[in-house]
Amino acid sequence: MTRLTTLENHLKTVLGEGVDLTRALGELTLQVPAEQWVDICRTLRDHDDLRFETCIDLCAVDYSAWQAPTYTDRAGQFPQRFAVVIHLLSVTHNWRLRVRTFVPNDEFPLLPTLYEVWPSVNWFEREAFDLYGVVFEGHPDLRRILTDYGFIGHPFRKDFPISGYVEMRYDPEQKRVVYQPVTIEPREIVPRVVREDDYGIGR
């Protein structure tokens, strides 16, 4: 029996046979309902047969099809626009697990924080809030971490324009930083392809 099969069996025993598990490319992904997010994560950490002591990563995903044609056909498979994904490590048992939950309410995505379960998610949750706008309820210090304090919007959302909405510059007359509308003119760049009839032949 492989280590992955052992982990899969433990997850089904601890969480129940109806658990939503996917096995692909040598990895296991556990999908959990948002309302059980914290409880299941605490079980994954504390149960002796699982012992996922460490959360090594947390990120958000935008499954909308705004500017990504590759998601167009897949978008209907997902119940919500946003998901939060964590990657867990068990030092005790030397195995890993991916856990995903879909965040309710596309307009105001809200999910309980995992800070009390794994304090290491502190900055990860701040990053997901900053870039995707996912609000982690109960987080001790939920504020932007990569964009500046006056930034408007969430730049990793699919509907966020590549050039942004405003630009920032220092105004020497006012002696302070000011925001102004973006001055970059949008343009479409089409690659120029040059083909020669005899390219690569007899050279």
mmCIF file of C-alpha atoms in Angstrom:
data_model
loop_
_atom_site.group_PDB
_atom_site.id
_atom_site.type_symbol
_atom_site.label_atom_id
_atom_site.label_comp_id
_atom_site.label_asym_id
_atom_site.label_seq_id
_atom_site.Cartn_x
_atom_site.Cartn_y
_atom_site.Cartn_z
ATOM 1 C CA MET A 1 0.000 0.000 0.000
ATOM 2 C CA THR A 2 1.430 3.374 -0.992
ATOM 3 C CA ARG A 3 1.726 6.332 1.342
ATOM 4 C CA LEU A 4 -0.893 8.216 -0.704
ATOM 5 C CA THR A 5 -3.379 5.343 -0.412
ATOM 6 C CA THR A 6 -2.764 5.186 3.338
ATOM 7 C CA LEU A 7 -3.494 8.901 3.655
ATOM 8 C CA GLU A 8 -6.613 8.546 1.519
ATOM 9 C CA ASN A 9 -7.902 5.732 3.729
ATOM 10 C CA HIS A 10 -7.189 7.720 6.894
ATOM 11 C CA LEU A 11 -9.082 10.740 5.523
ATOM 12 C CA LYS A 12 -12.100 8.587 4.677
ATOM 13 C CA THR A 13 -12.022 6.945 8.110
ATOM 14 C CA VAL A 14 -11.695 10.192 10.038
ATOM 15 C CA LEU A 15 -13.952 12.427 7.914
ATOM 16 C CA GLY A 16 -16.387 9.794 6.624
ATOM 17 C CA GLU A 17 -16.729 7.810 3.403
ATOM 18 C CA GLY A 18 -18.657 10.626 1.729
ATOM 19 C CA VAL A 19 -15.656 12.957 1.888
ATOM 20 C CA ASP A 20 -14.933 14.803 -1.392
ATOM 21 C CA LEU A 21 -11.452 13.569 -2.368
ATOM 22 C CA THR A 22 -9.729 13.842 -5.726
ATOM 23 C CA ARG A 23 -6.559 11.989 -6.617
ATOM 24 C CA ALA A 24 -4.538 13.273 -9.583
ATOM 25 C CA LEU A 25 -0.875 13.556 -10.560
ATOM 26 C CA GLY A 26 0.249 11.884 -7.362
ATOM 27 C CA GLU A 27 -1.562 14.361 -5.120
ATOM 28 C CA LEU A 28 -4.732 14.370 -3.039
ATOM 29 C CA THR A 29 -7.164 17.281 -2.977
ATOM 30 C CA LEU A 30 -9.820 17.477 -0.283
ATOM 31 C CA GLN A 31 -12.785 19.763 -0.948
ATOM 32 C CA VAL A 32 -14.737 20.936 2.076
ATOM 33 C CA PRO A 33 -17.868 23.101 2.537
ATOM 34 C CA ALA A 34 -17.191 26.674 3.651
ATOM 35 C CA GLU A 35 -19.306 26.228 6.793
ATOM 36 C CA GLN A 36 -17.023 23.367 7.929
ATOM 37 C CA TRP A 37 -13.774 25.060 6.889
ATOM 38 C CA VAL A 38 -12.338 25.693 10.358
ATOM 39 C CA ASP A 39 -13.665 22.517 12.010
ATOM 40 C CA ILE A 40 -12.287 20.181 9.340
ATOM 41 C CA CYS A 41 -8.958 22.009 9.277
ATOM 42 C CA ARG A 42 -8.682 21.652 13.042
ATOM 43 C CA THR A 43 -9.394 17.911 12.697
ATOM 44 C CA LEU A 44 -6.710 17.624 10.014
ATOM 45 C CA ARG A 45 -4.261 19.231 12.422
ATOM 46 C CA ASP A 46 -5.175 17.393 15.625
ATOM 47 C CA HIS A 47 -6.187 13.844 14.683
ATOM 48 C CA ASP A 48 -3.376 11.369 15.393
ATOM 49 C CA ASP A 49 -3.881 9.575 12.075
ATOM 50 C CA LEU A 50 -3.479 12.806 10.095
ATOM 51 C CA ARG A 51 -1.387 15.312 12.077
ATOM 52 C CA PHE A 52 -1.067 18.124 9.550
ATOM 53 C CA GLU A 53 0.874 20.392 11.872
ATOM 54 C CA THR A 54 1.946 22.886 9.231
ATOM 55 C CA CYS A 55 0.111 24.997 6.674
ATOM 56 C CA ILE A 56 2.790 25.818 4.128
ATOM 57 C CA ASP A 57 0.670 27.919 1.769
ATOM 58 C CA LEU A 58 -2.726 29.567 1.339
ATOM 59 C CA CYS A 59 -3.968 31.281 -1.797
ATOM 60 C CA ALA A 60 -7.184 32.413 -3.450
ATOM 61 C CA VAL A 61 -8.396 31.492 -6.935
ATOM 62 C CA ASP A 62 -10.722 33.422 -9.248
ATOM 63 C CA TYR A 63 -12.569 30.904 -11.436
ATOM 64 C CA SER A 64 -14.473 33.503 -13.442
ATOM 65 C CA ALA A 65 -14.027 33.648 -17.211
ATOM 66 C CA TRP A 66 -13.535 37.412 -17.558
ATOM 67 C CA GLN A 67 -10.207 37.433 -19.366
ATOM 68 C CA ALA A 68 -9.226 33.786 -19.434
ATOM 69 C CA PRO A 69 -10.776 31.837 -22.336
ATOM 70 C CA THR A 70 -9.281 28.601 -20.973
ATOM 71 C CA TYR A 71 -11.647 28.869 -18.005
ATOM 72 C CA THR A 72 -14.754 29.501 -20.104
ATOM 73 C CA ASP A 73 -15.726 25.858 -20.474
ATOM 74 C CA ARG A 74 -14.766 25.021 -16.904
ATOM 75 C CA ALA A 75 -16.462 27.942 -15.185
ATOM 76 C CA GLY A 76 -19.822 26.169 -15.057
ATOM 77 C CA GLN A 77 -18.322 23.341 -13.003
ATOM 78 C CA PHE A 78 -17.616 25.561 -10.017
ATOM 79 C CA PRO A 79 -20.327 26.633 -7.551
ATOM 80 C CA GLN A 80 -18.748 30.004 -6.731
ATOM 81 C CA ARG A 81 -16.377 32.465 -8.339
ATOM 82 C CA PHE A 82 -13.740 32.426 -5.585
ATOM 83 C CA ALA A 83 -12.037 29.561 -3.802
ATOM 84 C CA VAL A 84 -9.391 29.410 -1.092
ATOM 85 C CA VAL A 85 -6.784 26.670 -1.297
ATOM 86 C CA ILE A 86 -4.320 25.572 1.380
ATOM 87 C CA HIS A 87 -1.393 23.153 1.227
ATOM 88 C CA LEU A 88 -0.700 21.163 4.369
ATOM 89 C CA LEU A 89 2.314 19.213 5.550
ATOM 90 C CA SER A 90 2.458 16.481 8.175
ATOM 91 C CA VAL A 91 5.958 16.332 9.592
ATOM 92 C CA THR A 92 4.918 13.378 11.751
ATOM 93 C CA HIS A 93 3.721 11.191 8.874
ATOM 94 C CA ASN A 94 5.661 12.834 6.020
ATOM 95 C CA TRP A 95 2.706 13.481 3.718
ATOM 96 C CA ARG A 96 1.018 16.454 2.078
ATOM 97 C CA LEU A 97 -2.558 17.448 1.284
ATOM 98 C CA ARG A 98 -4.294 20.159 -0.705
ATOM 99 C CA VAL A 99 -7.572 21.463 0.739
ATOM 100 C CA ARG A 100 -10.009 23.685 -1.159
ATOM 101 C CA THR A 101 -13.213 25.457 -0.248
ATOM 102 C CA PHE A 102 -15.442 27.702 -2.335
ATOM 103 C CA VAL A 103 -16.183 31.069 -0.768
ATOM 104 C CA PRO A 104 -19.882 32.002 -0.532
ATOM 105 C CA ASN A 105 -21.156 35.280 -1.991
ATOM 106 C CA ASP A 106 -19.243 36.393 -5.086
ATOM 107 C CA GLU A 107 -20.026 40.055 -4.338
ATOM 108 C CA PHE A 108 -18.583 39.964 -0.812
ATOM 109 C CA PRO A 109 -16.467 36.802 -0.399
ATOM 110 C CA LEU A 110 -16.245 36.021 3.320
ATOM 111 C CA LEU A 111 -14.560 33.067 5.034
ATOM 112 C CA PRO A 112 -13.539 32.390 8.662
ATOM 113 C CA THR A 113 -9.841 32.841 9.327
ATOM 114 C CA LEU A 114 -7.570 29.856 9.975
ATOM 115 C CA TYR A 115 -5.259 31.960 12.151
ATOM 116 C CA GLU A 116 -6.244 30.109 15.331
ATOM 117 C CA VAL A 117 -5.538 26.770 13.635
ATOM 118 C CA TRP A 118 -2.254 27.659 11.909
ATOM 119 C CA PRO A 119 -0.846 31.117 12.797
ATOM 120 C CA SER A 120 1.397 30.792 9.735
ATOM 121 C CA VAL A 121 -1.573 31.768 7.522
ATOM 122 C CA ASN A 122 -1.449 35.347 8.847
ATOM 123 C CA TRP A 123 0.335 36.947 5.885
ATOM 124 C CA PHE A 124 -1.108 34.450 3.374
ATOM 125 C CA GLU A 125 -4.651 35.517 4.278
ATOM 126 C CA ARG A 126 -3.639 39.167 4.081
ATOM 127 C CA GLU A 127 -2.269 38.534 0.592
ATOM 128 C CA ALA A 128 -5.483 36.778 -0.524
ATOM 129 C CA PHE A 129 -7.472 39.713 0.873
ATOM 130 C CA ASP A 130 -5.262 42.272 -0.854
ATOM 131 C CA LEU A 131 -5.107 40.625 -4.282
ATOM 132 C CA TYR A 132 -8.529 38.926 -4.488
ATOM 133 C CA GLY A 133 -10.699 40.710 -1.938
ATOM 134 C CA VAL A 134 -11.484 37.621 0.153
ATOM 135 C CA VAL A 135 -12.318 38.780 3.682
ATOM 136 C CA PHE A 136 -11.153 36.443 6.467
ATOM 137 C CA GLU A 137 -13.477 36.949 9.405
ATOM 138 C CA GLY A 138 -11.676 36.970 12.752
ATOM 139 C CA HIS A 139 -8.231 37.702 11.334
ATOM 140 C CA PRO A 140 -6.278 39.784 13.891
ATOM 141 C CA ASP A 141 -4.782 42.252 11.385
ATOM 142 C CA LEU A 142 -6.488 42.048 7.996
ATOM 143 C CA ARG A 143 -5.018 44.860 5.881
ATOM 144 C CA ARG A 144 -3.234 45.188 2.566
ATOM 145 C CA ILE A 145 0.233 43.696 2.394
ATOM 146 C CA LEU A 146 1.498 44.132 -1.204
ATOM 147 C CA THR A 147 -0.370 47.132 -2.616
ATOM 148 C CA ASP A 148 -0.217 50.548 -0.965
ATOM 149 C CA TYR A 149 -2.825 51.750 1.520
ATOM 150 C CA GLY A 150 -4.704 53.921 -0.963
ATOM 151 C CA PHE A 151 -4.960 51.229 -3.624
ATOM 152 C CA ILE A 152 -8.423 50.703 -5.103
ATOM 153 C CA GLY A 153 -9.587 47.235 -6.130
ATOM 154 C CA HIS A 154 -7.996 43.793 -6.092
ATOM 155 C CA PRO A 155 -5.466 43.309 -8.899
ATOM 156 C CA PHE A 156 -5.575 39.492 -9.239
ATOM 157 C CA ARG A 157 -9.296 39.409 -9.997
ATOM 158 C CA LYS A 158 -9.958 38.522 -13.616
ATOM 159 C CA ASP A 159 -12.020 41.675 -14.213
ATOM 160 C CA PHE A 160 -9.272 44.021 -12.977
ATOM 161 C CA PRO A 161 -7.727 45.942 -15.927
ATOM 162 C CA ILE A 162 -4.069 45.222 -16.638
ATOM 163 C CA SER A 163 -3.189 48.932 -16.517
ATOM 164 C CA GLY A 164 -5.198 49.502 -13.332
ATOM 165 C CA TYR A 165 -7.524 52.413 -12.612
ATOM 166 C CA VAL A 166 -5.152 55.069 -11.254
ATOM 167 C CA GLU A 167 -1.449 55.805 -11.183
ATOM 168 C CA MET A 168 0.617 57.371 -8.443
ATOM 169 C CA ARG A 169 3.292 60.052 -8.749
ATOM 170 C CA TYR A 170 5.069 62.591 -6.586
ATOM 171 C CA ASP A 171 3.891 66.150 -7.118
ATOM 172 C CA PRO A 172 6.768 68.601 -6.415
ATOM 173 C CA GLU A 173 4.405 71.560 -6.096
ATOM 174 C CA GLN A 174 2.160 69.881 -3.529
ATOM 175 C CA LYS A 175 5.167 68.066 -2.058
ATOM 176 C CA ARG A 176 3.226 64.856 -1.676
ATOM 177 C CA VAL A 177 2.190 61.716 -3.505
ATOM 178 C CA VAL A 178 -0.942 62.138 -5.631
ATOM 179 C CA TYR A 179 -3.202 59.766 -7.531
ATOM 180 C CA GLN A 180 -4.418 60.473 -11.047
ATOM 181 C CA PRO A 181 -6.201 58.588 -13.837
ATOM 182 C CA VAL A 182 -4.020 56.187 -15.789
ATOM 183 C CA THR A 183 -2.231 57.933 -18.672
ATOM 184 C CA ILE A 184 -1.259 54.750 -20.515
ATOM 185 C CA GLU A 185 -3.181 54.475 -23.762
ATOM 186 C CA PRO A 186 -4.512 50.941 -24.315
ATOM 187 C CA ARG A 187 -3.256 49.382 -27.523
ATOM 188 C CA GLU A 188 -3.387 46.022 -29.135
ATOM 189 C CA ILE A 189 -0.043 44.532 -30.044
ATOM 190 C CA VAL A 190 -0.076 41.916 -32.781
ATOM 191 C CA PRO A 191 3.158 39.930 -33.143
ATOM 192 C CA ARG A 192 4.774 40.298 -36.525
ATOM 193 C CA VAL A 193 5.516 36.931 -38.079
ATOM 194 C CA VAL A 194 8.030 36.790 -40.913
ATOM 195 C CA ARG A 195 8.137 33.589 -42.904
ATOM 196 C CA GLU A 196 10.547 32.751 -45.700
ATOM 197 C CA ASP A 197 9.732 30.007 -48.187
ATOM 198 C CA ASP A 198 13.152 28.423 -47.830
ATOM 199 C CA TYR A 199 13.601 28.986 -44.083
ATOM 200 C CA GLY A 200 15.560 26.147 -42.509
ATOM 201 C CA ILE A 201 16.214 24.338 -45.790
ATOM 202 C CA GLY A 202 19.773 23.804 -46.888
ATOM 203 C CA ARG A 203 21.274 26.282 -44.444
#
